[in-house]
PDB file of C-alpha atoms in Angstrom:
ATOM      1  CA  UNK A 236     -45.033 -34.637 -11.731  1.00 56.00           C
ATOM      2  CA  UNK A 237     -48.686 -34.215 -13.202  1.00 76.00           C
ATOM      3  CA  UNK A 238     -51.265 -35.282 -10.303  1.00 80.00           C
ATOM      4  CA  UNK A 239     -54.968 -36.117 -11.279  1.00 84.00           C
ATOM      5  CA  UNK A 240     -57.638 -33.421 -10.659  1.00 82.00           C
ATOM      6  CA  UNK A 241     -58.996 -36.098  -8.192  1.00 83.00           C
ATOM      7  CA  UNK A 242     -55.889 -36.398  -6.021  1.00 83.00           C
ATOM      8  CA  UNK A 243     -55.454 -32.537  -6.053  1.00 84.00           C
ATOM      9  CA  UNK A 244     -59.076 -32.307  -5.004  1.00 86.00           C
ATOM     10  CA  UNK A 245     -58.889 -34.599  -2.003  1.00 82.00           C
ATOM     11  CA  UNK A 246     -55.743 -32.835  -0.994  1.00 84.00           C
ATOM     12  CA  UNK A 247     -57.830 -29.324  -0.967  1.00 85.00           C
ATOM     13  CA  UNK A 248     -60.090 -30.987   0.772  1.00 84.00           C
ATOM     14  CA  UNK A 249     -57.530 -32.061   3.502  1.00 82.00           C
ATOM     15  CA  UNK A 250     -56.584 -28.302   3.847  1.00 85.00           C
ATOM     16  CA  UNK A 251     -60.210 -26.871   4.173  1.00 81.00           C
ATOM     17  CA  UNK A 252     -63.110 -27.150   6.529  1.00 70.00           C
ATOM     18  CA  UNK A 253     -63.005 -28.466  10.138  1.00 71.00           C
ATOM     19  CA  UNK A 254     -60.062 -30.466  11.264  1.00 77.00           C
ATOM     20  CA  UNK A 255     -57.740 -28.522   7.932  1.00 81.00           C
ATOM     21  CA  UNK A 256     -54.422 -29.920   8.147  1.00 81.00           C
ATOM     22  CA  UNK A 257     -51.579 -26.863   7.179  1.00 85.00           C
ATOM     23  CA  UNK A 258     -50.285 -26.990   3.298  1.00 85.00           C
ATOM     24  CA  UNK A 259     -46.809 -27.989   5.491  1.00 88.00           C
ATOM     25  CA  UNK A 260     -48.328 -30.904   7.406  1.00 87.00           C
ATOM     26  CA  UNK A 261     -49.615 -32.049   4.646  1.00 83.00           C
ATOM     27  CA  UNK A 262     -46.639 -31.750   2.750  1.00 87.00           C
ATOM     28  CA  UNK A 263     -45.201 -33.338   5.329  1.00 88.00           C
ATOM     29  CA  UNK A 264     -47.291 -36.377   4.998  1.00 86.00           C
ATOM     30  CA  UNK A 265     -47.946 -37.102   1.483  1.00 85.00           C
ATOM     31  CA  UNK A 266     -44.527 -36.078   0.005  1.00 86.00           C
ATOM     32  CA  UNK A 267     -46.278 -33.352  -2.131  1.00 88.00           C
ATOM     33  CA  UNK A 268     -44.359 -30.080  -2.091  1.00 89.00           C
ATOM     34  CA  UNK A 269     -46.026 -27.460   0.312  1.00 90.00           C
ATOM     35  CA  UNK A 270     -45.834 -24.215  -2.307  1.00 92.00           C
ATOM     36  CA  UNK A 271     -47.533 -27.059  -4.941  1.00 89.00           C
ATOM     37  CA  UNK A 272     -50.277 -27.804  -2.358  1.00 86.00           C
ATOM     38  CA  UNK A 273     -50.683 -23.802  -1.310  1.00 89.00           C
ATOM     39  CA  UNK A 274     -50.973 -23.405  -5.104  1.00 90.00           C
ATOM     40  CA  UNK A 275     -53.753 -25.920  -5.649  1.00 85.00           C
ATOM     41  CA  UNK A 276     -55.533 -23.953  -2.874  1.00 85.00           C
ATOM     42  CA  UNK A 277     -55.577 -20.594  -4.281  1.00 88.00           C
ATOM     43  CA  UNK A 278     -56.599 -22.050  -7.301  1.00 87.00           C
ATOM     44  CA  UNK A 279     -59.179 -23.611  -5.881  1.00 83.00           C
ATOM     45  CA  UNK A 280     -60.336 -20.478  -3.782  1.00 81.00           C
ATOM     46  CA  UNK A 281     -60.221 -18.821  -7.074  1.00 80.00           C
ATOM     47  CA  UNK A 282     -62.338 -21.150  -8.843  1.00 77.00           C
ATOM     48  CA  UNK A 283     -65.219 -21.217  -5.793  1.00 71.00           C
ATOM     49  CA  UNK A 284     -65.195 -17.414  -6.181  1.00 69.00           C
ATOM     50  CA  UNK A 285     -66.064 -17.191  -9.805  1.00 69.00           C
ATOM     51  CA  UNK A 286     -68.217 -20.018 -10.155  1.00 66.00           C
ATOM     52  CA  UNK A 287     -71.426 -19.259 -10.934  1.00 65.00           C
ATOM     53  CA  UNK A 288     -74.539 -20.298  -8.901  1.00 61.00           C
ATOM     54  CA  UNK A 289     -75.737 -23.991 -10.084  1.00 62.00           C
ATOM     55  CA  UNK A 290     -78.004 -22.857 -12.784  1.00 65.00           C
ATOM     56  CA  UNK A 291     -75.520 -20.291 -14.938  1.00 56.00           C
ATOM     57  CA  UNK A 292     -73.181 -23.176 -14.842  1.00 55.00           C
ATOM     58  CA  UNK A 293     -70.703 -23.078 -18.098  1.00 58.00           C
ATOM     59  CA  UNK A 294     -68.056 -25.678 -18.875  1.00 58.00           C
ATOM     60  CA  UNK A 295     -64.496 -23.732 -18.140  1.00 62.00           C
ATOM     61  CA  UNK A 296     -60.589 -24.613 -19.051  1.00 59.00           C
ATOM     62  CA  UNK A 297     -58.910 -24.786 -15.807  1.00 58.00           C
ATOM     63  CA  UNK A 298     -56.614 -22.268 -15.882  1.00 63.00           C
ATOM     64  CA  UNK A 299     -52.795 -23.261 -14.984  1.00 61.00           C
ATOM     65  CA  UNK A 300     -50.926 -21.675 -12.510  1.00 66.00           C
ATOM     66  CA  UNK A 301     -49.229 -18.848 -13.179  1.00 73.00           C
ATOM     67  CA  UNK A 302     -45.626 -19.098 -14.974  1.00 78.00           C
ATOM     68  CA  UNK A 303     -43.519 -16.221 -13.117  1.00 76.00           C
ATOM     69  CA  UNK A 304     -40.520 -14.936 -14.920  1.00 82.00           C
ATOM     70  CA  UNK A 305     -37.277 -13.887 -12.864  1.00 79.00           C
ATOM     71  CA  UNK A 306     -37.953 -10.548 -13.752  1.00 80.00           C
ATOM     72  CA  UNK A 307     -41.643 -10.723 -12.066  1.00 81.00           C
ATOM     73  CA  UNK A 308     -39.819 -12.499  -8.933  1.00 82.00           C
ATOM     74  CA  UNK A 309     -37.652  -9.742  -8.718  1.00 80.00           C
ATOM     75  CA  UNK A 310     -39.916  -6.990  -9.026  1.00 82.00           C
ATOM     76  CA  UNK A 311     -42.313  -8.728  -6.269  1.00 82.00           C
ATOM     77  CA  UNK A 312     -39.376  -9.221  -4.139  1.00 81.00           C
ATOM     78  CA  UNK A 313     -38.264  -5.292  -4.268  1.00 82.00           C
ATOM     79  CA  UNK A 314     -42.141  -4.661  -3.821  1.00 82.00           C
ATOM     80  CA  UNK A 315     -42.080  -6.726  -0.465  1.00 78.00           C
ATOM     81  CA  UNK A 316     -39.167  -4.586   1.177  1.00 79.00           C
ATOM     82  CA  UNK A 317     -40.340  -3.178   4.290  1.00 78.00           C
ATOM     83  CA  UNK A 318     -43.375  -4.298   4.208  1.00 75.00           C
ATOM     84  CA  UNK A 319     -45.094  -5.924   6.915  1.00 76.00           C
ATOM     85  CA  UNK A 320     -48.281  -7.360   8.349  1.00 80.00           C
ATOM     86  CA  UNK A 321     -51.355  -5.861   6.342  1.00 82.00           C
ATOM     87  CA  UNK A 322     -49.767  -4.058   3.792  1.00 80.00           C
ATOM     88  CA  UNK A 323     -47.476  -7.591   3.029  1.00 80.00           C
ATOM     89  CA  UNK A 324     -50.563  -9.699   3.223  1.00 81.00           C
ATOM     90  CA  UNK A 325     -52.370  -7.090   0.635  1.00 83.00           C
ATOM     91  CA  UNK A 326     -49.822  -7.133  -1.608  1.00 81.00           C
ATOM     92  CA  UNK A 327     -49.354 -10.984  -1.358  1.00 80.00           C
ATOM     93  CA  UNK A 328     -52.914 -11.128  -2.387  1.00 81.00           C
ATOM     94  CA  UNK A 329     -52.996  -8.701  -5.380  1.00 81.00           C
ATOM     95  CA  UNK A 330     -50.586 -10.419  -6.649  1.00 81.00           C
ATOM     96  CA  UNK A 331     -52.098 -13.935  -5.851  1.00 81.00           C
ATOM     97  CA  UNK A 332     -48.869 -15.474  -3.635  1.00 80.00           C
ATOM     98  CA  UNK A 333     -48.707 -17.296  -0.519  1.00 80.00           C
ATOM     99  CA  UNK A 334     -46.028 -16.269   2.025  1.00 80.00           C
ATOM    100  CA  UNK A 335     -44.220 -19.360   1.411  1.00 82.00           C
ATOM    101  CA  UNK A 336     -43.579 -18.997  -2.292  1.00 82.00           C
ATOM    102  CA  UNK A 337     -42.286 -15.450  -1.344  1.00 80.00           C
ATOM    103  CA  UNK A 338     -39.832 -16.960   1.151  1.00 82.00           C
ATOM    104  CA  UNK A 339     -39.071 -20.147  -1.482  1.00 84.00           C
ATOM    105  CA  UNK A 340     -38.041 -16.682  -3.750  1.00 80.00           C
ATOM    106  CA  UNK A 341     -35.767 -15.328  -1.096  1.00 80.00           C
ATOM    107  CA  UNK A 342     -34.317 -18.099  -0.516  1.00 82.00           C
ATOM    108  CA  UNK A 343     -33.324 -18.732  -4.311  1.00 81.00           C
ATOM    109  CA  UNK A 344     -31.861 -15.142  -4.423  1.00 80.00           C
ATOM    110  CA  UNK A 345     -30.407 -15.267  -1.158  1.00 79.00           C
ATOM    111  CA  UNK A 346     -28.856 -18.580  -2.703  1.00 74.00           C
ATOM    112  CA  UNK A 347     -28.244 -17.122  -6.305  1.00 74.00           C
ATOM    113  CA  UNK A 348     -25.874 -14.201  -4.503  1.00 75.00           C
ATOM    114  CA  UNK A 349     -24.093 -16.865  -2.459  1.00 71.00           C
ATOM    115  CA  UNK A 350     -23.481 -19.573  -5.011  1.00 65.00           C
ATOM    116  CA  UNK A 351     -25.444 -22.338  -2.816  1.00 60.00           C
ATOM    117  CA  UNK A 352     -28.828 -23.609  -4.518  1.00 56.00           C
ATOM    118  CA  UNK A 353     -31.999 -24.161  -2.479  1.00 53.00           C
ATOM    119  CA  UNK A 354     -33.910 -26.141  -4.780  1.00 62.00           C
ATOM    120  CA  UNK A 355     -35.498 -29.115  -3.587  1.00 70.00           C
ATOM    121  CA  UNK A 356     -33.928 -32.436  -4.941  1.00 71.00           C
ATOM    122  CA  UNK A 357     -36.070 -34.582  -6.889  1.00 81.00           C
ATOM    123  CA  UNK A 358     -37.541 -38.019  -5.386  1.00 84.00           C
ATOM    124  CA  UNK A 359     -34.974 -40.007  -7.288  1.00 87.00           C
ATOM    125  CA  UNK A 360     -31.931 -37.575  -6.608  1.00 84.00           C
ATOM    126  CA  UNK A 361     -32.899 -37.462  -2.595  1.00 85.00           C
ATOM    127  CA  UNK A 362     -33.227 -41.555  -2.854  1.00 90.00           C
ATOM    128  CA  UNK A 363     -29.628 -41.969  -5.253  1.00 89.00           C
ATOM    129  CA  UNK A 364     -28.313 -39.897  -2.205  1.00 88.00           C
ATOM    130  CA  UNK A 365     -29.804 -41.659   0.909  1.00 90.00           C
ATOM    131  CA  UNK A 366     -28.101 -44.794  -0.332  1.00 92.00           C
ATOM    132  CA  UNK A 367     -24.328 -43.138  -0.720  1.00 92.00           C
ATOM    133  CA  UNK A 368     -25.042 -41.858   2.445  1.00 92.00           C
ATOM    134  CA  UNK A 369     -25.665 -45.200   3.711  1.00 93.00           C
ATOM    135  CA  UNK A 370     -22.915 -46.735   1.756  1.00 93.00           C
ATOM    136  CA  UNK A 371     -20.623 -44.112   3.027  1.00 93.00           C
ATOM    137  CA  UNK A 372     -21.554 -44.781   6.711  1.00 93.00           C
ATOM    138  CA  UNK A 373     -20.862 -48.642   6.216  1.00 94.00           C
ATOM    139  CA  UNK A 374     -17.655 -47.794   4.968  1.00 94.00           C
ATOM    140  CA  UNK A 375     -16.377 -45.392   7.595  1.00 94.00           C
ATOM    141  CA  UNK A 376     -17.274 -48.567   9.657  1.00 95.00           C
ATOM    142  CA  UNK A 377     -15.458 -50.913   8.121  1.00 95.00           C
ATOM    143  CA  UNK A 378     -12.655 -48.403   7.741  1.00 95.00           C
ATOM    144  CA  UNK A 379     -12.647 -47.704  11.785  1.00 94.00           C
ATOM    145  CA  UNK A 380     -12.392 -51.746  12.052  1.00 96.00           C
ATOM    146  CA  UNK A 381      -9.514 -52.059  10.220  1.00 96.00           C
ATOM    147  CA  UNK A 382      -7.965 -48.946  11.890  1.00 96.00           C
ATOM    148  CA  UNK A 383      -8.752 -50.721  15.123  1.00 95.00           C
ATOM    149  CA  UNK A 384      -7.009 -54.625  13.892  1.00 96.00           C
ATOM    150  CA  UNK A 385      -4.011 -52.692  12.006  1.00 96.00           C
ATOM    151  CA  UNK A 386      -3.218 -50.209  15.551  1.00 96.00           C
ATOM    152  CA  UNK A 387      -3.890 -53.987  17.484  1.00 96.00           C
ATOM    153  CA  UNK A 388      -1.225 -55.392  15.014  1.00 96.00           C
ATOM    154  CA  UNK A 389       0.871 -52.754  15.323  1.00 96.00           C
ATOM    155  CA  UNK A 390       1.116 -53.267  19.145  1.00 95.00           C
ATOM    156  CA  UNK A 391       1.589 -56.722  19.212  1.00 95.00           C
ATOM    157  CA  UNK A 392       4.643 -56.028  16.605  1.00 94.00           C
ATOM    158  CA  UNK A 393       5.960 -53.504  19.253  1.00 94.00           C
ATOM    159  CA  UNK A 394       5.810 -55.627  22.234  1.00 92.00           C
ATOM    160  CA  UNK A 395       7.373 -58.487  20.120  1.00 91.00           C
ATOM    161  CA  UNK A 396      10.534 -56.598  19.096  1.00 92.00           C
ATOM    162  CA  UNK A 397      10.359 -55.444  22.987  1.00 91.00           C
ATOM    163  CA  UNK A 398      10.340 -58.820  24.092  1.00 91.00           C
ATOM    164  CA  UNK A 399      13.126 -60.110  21.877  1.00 90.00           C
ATOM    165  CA  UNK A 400      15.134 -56.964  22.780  1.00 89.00           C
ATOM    166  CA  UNK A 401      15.351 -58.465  26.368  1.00 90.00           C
ATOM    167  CA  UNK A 402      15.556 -62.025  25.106  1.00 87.00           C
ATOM    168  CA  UNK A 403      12.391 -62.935  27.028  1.00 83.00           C
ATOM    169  CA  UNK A 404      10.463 -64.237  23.640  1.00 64.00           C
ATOM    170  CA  UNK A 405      13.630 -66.690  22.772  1.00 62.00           C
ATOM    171  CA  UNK A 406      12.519 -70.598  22.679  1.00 62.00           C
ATOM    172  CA  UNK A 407      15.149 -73.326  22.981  1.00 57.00           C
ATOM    173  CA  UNK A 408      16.634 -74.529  20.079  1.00 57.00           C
ATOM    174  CA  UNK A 409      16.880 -78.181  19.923  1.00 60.00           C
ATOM    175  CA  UNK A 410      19.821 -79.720  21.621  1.00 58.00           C
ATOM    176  CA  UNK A 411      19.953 -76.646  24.141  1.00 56.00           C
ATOM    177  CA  UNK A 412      17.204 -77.895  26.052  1.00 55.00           C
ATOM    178  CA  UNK A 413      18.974 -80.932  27.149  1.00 55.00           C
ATOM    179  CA  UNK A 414      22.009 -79.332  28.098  1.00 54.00           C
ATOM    180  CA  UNK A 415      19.946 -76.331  29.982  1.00 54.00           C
ATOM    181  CA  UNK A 416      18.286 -79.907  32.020  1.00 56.00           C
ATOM    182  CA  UNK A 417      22.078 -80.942  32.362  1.00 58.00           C
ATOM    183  CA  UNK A 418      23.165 -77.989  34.204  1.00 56.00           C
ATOM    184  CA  UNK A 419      20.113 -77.407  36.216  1.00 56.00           C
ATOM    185  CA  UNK A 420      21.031 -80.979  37.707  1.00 58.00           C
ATOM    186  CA  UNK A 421      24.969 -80.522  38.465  1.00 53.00           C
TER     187      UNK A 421
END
């Protein structure tokens, strides 16, 4: 989804200077993906650091981030293997990655040798599946309902047959109650 340079600006902005909010907060809070936001901050970083002072000022072509191949993923990934602390963060920043996109990359090859997919759903995929989630829900809940009338039924059928078994559910026919009142008064 293409956001305006305004948006992306207030959002570096957010993550900068006293009272920063983290790329995941934020992410958190304005539904913008946290490697997209970390992304618009090292581009931003990069741009502060070669701008030139107010007076040698030259219109530039924002440059685009970085298009990694699956090769280049791999290789950085191999690169990374025990590493830690300094020598991690130095290599994250020659090659000009947060941590997170690393572990977004682990993930996906983690995922890849599995067969399970880590990619985020989109906005419309994640809605489309909230609501057969909550369609599925109302069913099971209807379903344990009519589980609960049917086994009800079911009883009632029992103790009928039970009942009739022992000839306690009989009614009198017409014409036997009169001659059940005859013999009750001999």
């Amino acid at each position: 989804m293409p956001y305006t340079d305004a948006f992306k600006t207030q959002m570096v902005k957010r993550m900068v200077g006293p009272g920063a909010v983290s790329a995941a907060a934020l992410a958190r809070q304005v539904g913008v993906s946290q490697p997209t936001l970390s992304q618009w901050l090292r581009e931003a970083n990069r741009v502060a650091a070669m701008t030139p002072p107010p007076e040698e000022k030259k219109p530039t072509v924002p440059a685009g981030p970085k298009k990694w191949t699956p090769e280049e993923k791999l290789r950085v990934l191999a690169a990374i293997q025990g590493l830690t602390g300094e020598e991690l963060g130095a290599l994250l920043r020659s090659e000009g990655l947060h941590e997170a996109q690393l572990r977004e990359w682990q993930q996906a090859a983690e995922g890849a040798l599995s067969g399970t997919s880590t990619e985020p759903l989109p906005a419309k995929e994640r809605k489309r599946l909230a609501a057969a989630e909550k369609g599925v829900k109302e069913l099971e809940r209807e379903l344990h309902r009519k589980e609960k009338a049917l086994a009800e039924t079911a009883a009632l059928l029992v103790l009928k047959r039970k009942l009739q078994a022992i000839g306690w559910d009989e009614r009198p026919r017409e014409g036997e109650d009169d001659a059940a009142d005859e013999k009750s008064e001999k």
